[in-house]
Amino acid sequence: MKRIPVATYRVQLGRDLTLDQVTGLLDYFEALGISDCYTSPILETATKGSHGYDVADHNRVREEIGGEPALERLATGLRARGMGLLLDVVPNHMGIARNNNAWWRDVLEKGPASAYASFFDIDWHPVKTELHDKVLLPILGDQYGAVLDRGELQLRLSDGRFRVDYYDVVLPIALRSYARILTHRMEELKAGEEETLRFKSLVTWFATMPGATERDPDRIVARDADLESGHDSLAALLAASPAVRAFVEDNVRIFNGVAGDPRSFDLLDALLSEQSYRLAFWRVAGEEINYRRFFDINELAAIRMEDPEVFAATHRHLFRLVADGVVTGLRIDHPDGLYAPGEYLHRLQEGCGGDFYVVAEKILAPGEQLPETWATDGTTGYEFINLLNGIFVDRTQARAMDQVYTRLIKERPAFAEVVYECKRLIMETSMASELNMLAHRLHGISEKHRSSRDFTLRSLTAALREVIAAFPVYRTYAGDLSPAPARAGAAAVAVTPSDREYLVRACAAAQRRTPATNALVYDWICDLLTLRMPEWADEADRRARTDFVMRFQQITGPVTAKGYEDTALYRFNRLLSLNEVGGDPSRFGTTLAEFHAGNTARAARSPHALTATSTHDTKRSEDVRARINVLSEIPHAWRRRVLEWQRLNRRHRTVADRVPTPGANTEYLIYQTLVGAWPISRERMHAYVMKAVHEAKSHTSWINPNRPYNEAVSRFVEAILDPARSGAFLEDFTAFQQRIAHFGAFNSLAQTLVKITAPGVPDFYQGTELWDLSLVDPDNRRPVDWALRRRTLDELTAAHASAPDAAAFAHELVKMKEDGRVKMYVTARALGVRRARAALFQQGEYRALEVTGAYADEVCAFARVHAGAAVVTVVPRLLARRGTDALPLGAEYWADTRVTMPDGVAPAFRNDFTGERRYGATLALADVLASFPVALLESEGG
């Protein structure tokens, strides 16, 4: 029977936290109310052997973060507490940094003849003919020739194996190339007759080994079976014959050349030129790399998970962990990178034995639905983050906030245009190679019939770029038939109506932007992308067209992620709390009607999906967003403060590229970030701002850093946070920020309670049970003070149990809210109710409740109802616009506002936070929120 978590908790493993240390935290997680936990790289820890990593690397990982014994201890501890383990699975790619991946090393050594050549998504016949049957390795810090001539590439010999070292990167040498090294200066070998014969025989053995272009499977099998004998024979001969050893070592020294003598490196250059890889400057990757990556990260190579052999090899150990009960659920990372995500998820379910708990890290655009064919329980919750966050943004102030932003930066940017420009930028720089490869595939298809033969490569490339830039979602799933058995036997392929709409919209938008381009090009591309097969197409044509569409869909997601998430969200700074993964900053907030409709749909479609508020990938933590949201309620006061801060800090701006730096847009980002994350150290703030300006790619970037600009921004951040230089600013800022933090705390408490009680499985990111003011990765990966959290929870539990008046105890926590205990109190108490009423939350109906009275719009209320019982959630919102800093409690604050209780439930309720009992079909907010700013009302007698 499928295990549905009550609540999940994610911890980040690394040098600061091991699996064994997680095991030591299980009592704390259990006391908090968590039923399942998951950690970031458990999959890598547990399955590196099956993912092609060598034993040395596996041992290193076990030393650093705990290997299988630690995983077993964690599983035992979880079972003893009735808890479960979600495994974070990364099926799209694997690490190849420093060549620790045994599969990748085998590919580099043997090229297309490697048994693993088809495992990686490598184009062995790219456009650049010099790269045929080679893998481009963009790992060098400078031009290849310069690196070679400086002697930074060094040939080594160890245990009968030749390799080339580039600092900590180890590159194999093909067996046939051993002969080139060993036969150099052969006439100068001074060894005994028997040793010389053995040496020459060994050289012949290496010279006749199958090369990278070998296609005879019998010769390849024989080579791989006899591989070690050659290395062992060479090692034995070197050990037995000092003369041969000295001769070979001298050859190695000669091949390594002499710095200052370029011609001395010709031998090593010739040796490297016959390998199945070509070393290159890292900047070359954007235009010429010929293996698919995770986004634009060269160290993460994509694998062909659509191949059943690859799927079986990479999931063998995972399925054993599931069968053994070690793993109780799966979180699938980046499924959009897969060739056929729907097919993959069906295979995954089959391998897990059927109906297994699986959630997918799928980013849904506003209004987009998860594909119905996916065998999952839903997503990891990014759409919920944005739905929930939106109700704390004052939609009535959208125009005023627009005016603030426009007047500050002296322009009126349309977010859609910003996204378009950023996606084009990505395709013209870091992902130009992916677009070029796709365009050449498209050109090859167009050449196959007279109706499209006149479409030039240039026009097709330009059209593809425009279509991808205009794509309204991360990707579509045309051709992804599910379940998998249908793929092999079906000639027809599926395109859902929604996918067809997205594809047609993108082509139409692209055509409007380029009226000078022949419209027939876009019509032809649209037909192809929507899999409208021409009558003349034979089976080979249909396969080629379908394969193109599947590969096209693998590219739109990374381009969107890099252009939208990692560029546009750092350029458009109107209200930073809206700049979130899966969000749309152009939509200024969410109405309560939209919020309730979204939750009703969620309860029907994916009642067990994760409901998150912070993750390892969010641009800022839930509590930072909660504070920044407050600015939407007070745009006029906010504008006055920003103008004053600009005046006070003008003297700290310096000229870079002939303009005062930072510009107004970056300065506005800095002030919003400070409001949300204060107090923050100079080091953390500096690191964040440097990441933000590099990701924005407007004045500087990671690829092309602008040193004068970076230094000017750094000086500004350092100056405004220095009390000696910016005392007036800091005094004015902190007074204003304290008021924002006051209201932000109530937003945080409200969103925490809603997350726990809304449809779905509440998901907690490490440390967020107390106030967490983290910014984007790596800031949100900082070590967590677990001792503080365990101590705080123990003290809260004991104090609550001994308190004579629960309402007074809760009220005191509100008055002392700055210490964060009130958030942990809400978290633990609400999770306790959820665990006690698991059936109600897993199966219960979601009902929006009517709120009436003077402040009805400032209240969100809903009920979860099941089998005659109900749990009612009541939370405030948009409190800052009242103009009072009073606690949002009691009759004086809420006046005549009332909430209607759900029908069919006994009208008797107990507030779990305060112990207070309330009766009636409608309840006054003055009573519901008399002592505490949020309410969780359990029906009594149901």
XYZ file of N, CA and C in Angstrom, residues 351-484:
402
model
N 9.225 -0.303 -11.817
C 10.396 -0.781 -11.096
C 10.221 -0.746 -9.592
N 9.370 0.164 -9.115
C 9.107 0.263 -7.672
C 7.998 -0.680 -7.227
N 7.452 -1.432 -8.155
C 6.443 -2.420 -7.788
C 5.013 -1.971 -7.958
N 4.797 -0.833 -8.596
C 3.415 -0.393 -8.839
C 3.132 0.978 -8.298
N 2.153 1.071 -7.423
C 1.675 2.357 -6.922
C 2.594 2.855 -5.814
N 3.540 3.720 -6.168
C 4.553 4.199 -5.230
C 4.471 5.716 -5.158
N 4.813 6.289 -4.009
C 4.725 7.737 -3.841
C 5.870 8.411 -4.592
N 5.510 9.219 -5.589
C 6.482 9.921 -6.420
C 5.990 11.346 -6.656
N 6.864 12.320 -6.427
C 6.569 13.707 -6.798
C 7.669 14.188 -7.736
N 7.293 15.095 -8.630
C 8.222 15.560 -9.656
C 8.517 17.039 -9.475
N 9.782 17.402 -9.598
C 10.170 18.811 -9.532
C 9.900 19.447 -10.894
N 8.637 19.631 -11.179
C 8.192 20.209 -12.433
C 7.733 21.643 -12.171
N 8.285 22.596 -12.939
C 7.899 23.990 -12.796
C 6.728 24.261 -13.737
N 5.584 24.574 -13.169
C 4.385 24.857 -13.947
C 4.226 26.360 -14.126
N 3.977 26.782 -15.347
C 3.670 28.187 -15.594
C 2.270 28.476 -15.062
N 1.952 29.735 -14.750
C 0.599 30.057 -14.277
C -0.461 29.537 -15.246
N -1.401 28.758 -14.708
C -2.468 28.194 -15.525
C -2.142 26.850 -16.140
N -0.896 26.437 -16.098
C -0.497 25.154 -16.690
C -0.806 24.018 -15.721
N -1.171 22.852 -16.254
C -1.450 21.682 -15.442
C -0.393 20.605 -15.680
N -0.157 19.800 -14.665
C 0.760 18.672 -14.810
C 0.176 17.692 -15.830
N 0.997 17.151 -16.742
C 0.471 16.183 -17.713
C -0.279 15.046 -17.028
N -1.454 14.755 -17.523
C -2.297 13.733 -16.903
C -1.692 12.347 -16.989
N -0.813 12.123 -17.967
C -0.227 10.797 -18.143
C 0.921 10.514 -17.177
N 1.373 11.522 -16.449
C 2.498 11.296 -15.544
C 2.065 10.467 -14.338
N 2.832 9.434 -14.073
C 2.533 8.536 -12.955
C 3.158 9.089 -11.674
N 2.613 10.214 -11.217
C 3.123 10.859 -10.006
C 1.965 11.285 -9.123
N 2.311 11.679 -7.910
C 1.320 12.247 -6.997
C 1.283 13.760 -7.095
N 2.029 14.329 -8.034
C 2.020 15.775 -8.215
C 3.420 16.338 -8.251
N 3.510 17.623 -8.018
C 4.786 18.334 -8.098
C 5.379 18.546 -6.707
N 6.555 19.167 -6.694
C 7.217 19.490 -5.424
C 6.763 20.846 -4.879
N 5.851 21.528 -5.571
C 5.147 22.634 -4.938
C 5.494 24.047 -5.311
N 6.206 24.277 -6.409
C 6.533 25.662 -6.754
C 5.295 26.469 -7.123
N 4.326 25.829 -7.771
C 3.101 26.562 -8.102
C 2.337 26.938 -6.839
N 2.443 26.119 -5.791
C 1.790 26.449 -4.519
C 2.489 27.629 -3.858
N 3.810 27.675 -3.930
C 4.556 28.796 -3.363
C 4.011 30.108 -3.897
N 3.841 30.179 -5.203
C 3.408 31.430 -5.828
C 1.930 31.714 -5.600
N 1.105 30.669 -5.568
C -0.317 30.845 -5.282
C -0.508 31.423 -3.878
N 0.182 30.839 -2.910
C 0.059 31.282 -1.524
C 0.697 32.648 -1.327
N 1.873 32.862 -1.851
C 2.549 34.147 -1.677
C 1.701 35.293 -2.213
N 0.973 35.043 -3.278
C 0.211 36.095 -3.923
C -0.874 36.710 -3.073
N -1.432 35.973 -2.113
C -2.528 36.555 -1.318
C -2.013 37.569 -0.303
N -0.699 37.648 -0.123
C -0.124 38.627 0.795
C 0.418 39.850 0.053
N 0.103 39.941 -1.234
C 0.465 41.097 -2.057
C -0.805 41.900 -2.309
N -0.753 43.199 -2.057
C -1.939 44.058 -2.188
C -2.160 44.412 -3.658
N -3.096 43.723 -4.274
C -3.355 43.929 -5.701
C -3.859 45.351 -6.011
N -4.486 45.961 -5.032
C -5.027 47.312 -5.289
C -3.928 48.354 -5.464
N -2.701 47.997 -5.094
C -1.588 48.949 -5.179
C -0.651 48.647 -6.353
N -1.111 47.848 -7.302
C -0.255 47.473 -8.428
C 0.205 48.705 -9.205
N -0.726 49.605 -9.489
C -0.374 50.793 -10.272
C 0.613 51.673 -9.507
N 0.388 51.817 -8.215
C 1.276 52.657 -7.412
C 2.690 52.076 -7.371
N 2.792 50.762 -7.229
C 4.120 50.142 -7.213
C 4.783 50.223 -8.586
N 3.983 50.142 -9.641
C 4.513 50.359 -10.991
C 5.142 51.748 -11.104
N 4.442 52.730 -10.577
C 4.919 54.110 -10.666
C 6.206 54.296 -9.864
N 6.269 53.672 -8.692
C 7.495 53.750 -7.891
C 8.673 53.216 -8.689
N 8.491 52.048 -9.274
C 9.577 51.404 -10.016
C 9.952 52.209 -11.253
N 8.948 52.642 -12.000
C 9.203 53.381 -13.235
C 9.937 54.692 -12.964
N 9.510 55.406 -11.948
C 10.149 56.691 -11.652
C 11.567 56.527 -11.130
N 11.820 55.422 -10.468
C 13.163 55.196 -9.943
C 14.144 54.835 -11.045
N 13.744 53.949 -11.955
C 14.698 53.469 -12.954
C 14.572 54.217 -14.280
N 13.597 55.129 -14.373
C 13.428 56.002 -15.548
C 13.077 55.223 -16.820
N 12.400 54.106 -16.681
C 11.877 53.377 -17.827
C 10.730 52.486 -17.349
N 9.948 51.967 -18.304
C 8.808 51.130 -17.964
C 8.974 49.764 -18.633
N 9.724 48.871 -18.037
C 9.965 47.578 -18.686
C 8.739 46.667 -18.603
N 8.437 45.996 -19.694
C 7.393 44.970 -19.699
C 8.080 43.638 -19.401
N 7.586 42.922 -18.402
C 8.278 41.704 -17.987
C 8.388 40.705 -19.132
N 7.347 40.588 -19.951
C 7.395 39.646 -21.076
C 8.550 39.979 -22.013
N 8.814 41.272 -22.221
C 9.925 41.673 -23.085
C 11.261 41.354 -22.433
N 11.333 41.524 -21.120
C 12.566 41.196 -20.403
C 12.873 39.710 -20.559
N 11.848 38.877 -20.395
C 12.032 37.431 -20.526
C 12.477 37.073 -21.939
N 11.820 37.656 -22.932
C 12.170 37.390 -24.328
C 13.640 37.725 -24.594
N 14.069 38.892 -24.164
C 15.450 39.304 -24.393
C 16.438 38.387 -23.678
N 16.077 37.962 -22.471
C 16.977 37.109 -21.692
C 17.088 35.718 -22.297
N 15.997 35.174 -22.789
C 16.050 33.861 -23.415
C 16.870 33.908 -24.709
N 16.718 34.968 -25.458
C 17.543 35.119 -26.663
C 19.022 35.235 -26.285
N 19.308 35.973 -25.235
C 20.690 36.121 -24.791
C 21.304 34.762 -24.472
N 20.566 33.915 -23.771
C 21.065 32.585 -23.411
C 21.349 31.769 -24.667
N 20.453 31.842 -25.645
C 20.644 31.066 -26.881
C 21.773 31.615 -27.743
N 22.148 32.833 -27.521
C 23.232 33.431 -28.302
C 24.580 33.289 -27.600
N 24.566 32.845 -26.351
C 25.817 32.744 -25.591
C 26.011 31.343 -25.028
N 25.578 31.109 -23.807
C 25.928 29.862 -23.121
C 25.287 28.620 -23.710
N 24.172 28.774 -24.441
C 23.528 27.600 -25.030
C 23.424 27.717 -26.546
N 24.364 28.450 -27.151
C 24.378 28.578 -28.609
C 24.628 27.236 -29.281
N 25.462 26.396 -28.681
C 25.778 25.104 -29.280
C 24.532 24.225 -29.384
N 23.730 24.206 -28.323
C 22.509 23.396 -28.342
C 21.571 23.846 -29.459
N 21.434 25.158 -29.628
C 20.570 25.679 -30.685
C 21.135 25.330 -32.058
N 22.435 25.451 -32.232
C 23.046 25.137 -33.517
C 22.851 23.674 -33.890
N 23.046 22.778 -32.935
C 22.862 21.357 -33.214
C 21.412 21.062 -33.598
N 20.488 21.686 -32.886
C 19.074 21.475 -33.186
C 18.726 22.020 -34.574
N 19.256 23.184 -34.898
C 18.982 23.791 -36.201
C 19.515 22.922 -37.335
N 20.666 22.317 -37.177
C 21.197 21.453 -38.226
C 20.345 20.186 -38.374
N 19.816 19.691 -37.279
C 18.874 18.561 -37.387
C 17.649 18.982 -38.194
N 17.146 20.167 -37.893
C 15.966 20.672 -38.593
C 16.264 20.871 -40.074
N 17.437 21.394 -40.368
C 17.824 21.610 -41.762
C 17.911 20.282 -42.509
N 18.405 19.265 -41.836
C 18.477 17.942 -42.463
C 17.101 17.416 -42.819
N 16.115 17.671 -41.955
C 14.746 17.243 -42.241
C 14.178 18.030 -43.408
N 14.442 19.325 -43.440
C 13.896 20.157 -44.513
C 14.456 19.757 -45.871
N 15.682 19.241 -45.903
C 16.315 18.864 -47.163
C 15.738 17.591 -47.765
N 14.921 16.878 -47.020
C 14.449 15.570 -47.482
C 13.269 15.638 -48.438
N 12.689 16.829 -48.631
C 11.540 16.913 -49.535
C 11.553 18.251 -50.252
N 11.081 18.226 -51.486
C 11.107 19.431 -52.307
C 10.267 20.565 -51.737
N 9.263 20.235 -50.910
C 8.381 21.275 -50.368
C 9.085 22.162 -49.360
N 10.196 21.701 -48.803
C 10.888 22.487 -47.770
C 12.372 22.644 -48.046
N 12.817 22.183 -49.192
C 14.244 22.160 -49.478
C 14.862 23.552 -49.573
N 14.061 24.543 -49.913
C 14.603 25.894 -50.088
C 14.705 26.687 -48.792
N 14.302 26.109 -47.674
C 14.485 26.789 -46.385
C 15.970 26.725 -46.024
N 16.568 27.880 -45.866
C 18.004 27.906 -45.578
C 18.289 27.601 -44.113
N 19.508 27.155 -43.854
C 19.926 26.898 -42.471
C 19.818 28.169 -41.646
N 20.203 29.289 -42.230
C 20.155 30.561 -41.502
C 18.724 30.913 -41.103
N 17.782 30.770 -42.028
C 16.390 31.123 -41.705
C 15.793 30.162 -40.695
N 16.153 28.895 -40.783
C 15.632 27.917 -39.827
C 16.206 28.157 -38.436
N 17.488 28.492 -38.353
C 18.110 28.781 -37.053
C 17.451 29.995 -36.408
N 17.256 31.048 -37.199
C 16.625 32.259 -36.676
C 15.205 31.990 -36.220
N 14.466 31.206 -36.993
C 13.087 30.906 -36.630
C 13.013 30.072 -35.358
N 13.899 29.090 -35.238
C 13.929 28.272 -34.022
C 14.215 29.135 -32.801
N 15.169 30.038 -32.935
C 15.520 30.920 -31.831
C 14.304 31.744 -31.395
N 13.556 32.236 -32.345
C 12.386 33.054 -32.024
C 11.281 32.216 -31.378
N 11.063 31.017 -31.871
C 10.022 30.145 -31.305
C 10.344 29.808 -29.856
N 11.587 29.458 -29.584
C 11.974 29.104 -28.212
C 11.891 30.329 -27.304
N 12.304 31.483 -27.809
C 12.232 32.706 -27.000
C 10.794 33.064 -26.664
N 9.845 32.688 -27.527
C 8.435 33.016 -27.312
C 7.678 31.908 -26.594
N 8.374 30.839 -26.201
C 7.674 29.680 -25.634
C 7.000 30.061 -24.315
N 5.702 29.774 -24.161
C 4.965 30.240 -22.979
C 5.116 29.349 -21.749
N 5.649 28.136 -21.909
C 5.853 27.214 -20.791
C 7.275 26.664 -20.885
N 7.671 25.881 -19.871
C 9.021 25.328 -19.902
C 9.192 24.362 -21.060
N 8.215 23.473 -21.243
C 8.294 22.546 -22.364
C 6.944 21.892 -22.603
N 6.833 21.259 -23.749
C 5.671 20.432 -24.076
C 6.111 18.973 -24.101
N 5.155 18.059 -24.331
C 5.448 16.625 -24.231
C 4.910 15.859 -25.432
N 4.911 16.490 -26.593
C 4.458 15.825 -27.811
C 5.313 14.591 -28.064
N 4.674 13.489 -28.374
C 5.395 12.258 -28.677
C 5.751 11.422 -27.473
N 5.493 11.924 -26.289
C 5.837 11.183 -25.065
C 4.660 10.285 -24.707
N 4.585 9.121 -25.351
C 3.477 8.208 -25.087
C 3.694 7.507 -23.764
N 2.617 7.300 -23.039
C 2.665 6.582 -21.771
C 1.480 5.620 -21.757
N 1.656 4.430 -21.212
C 2.904 3.895 -20.684
C 3.879 3.494 -21.790
N 5.085 3.088 -21.367
C 6.164 2.821 -22.302
C 5.839 1.768 -23.358
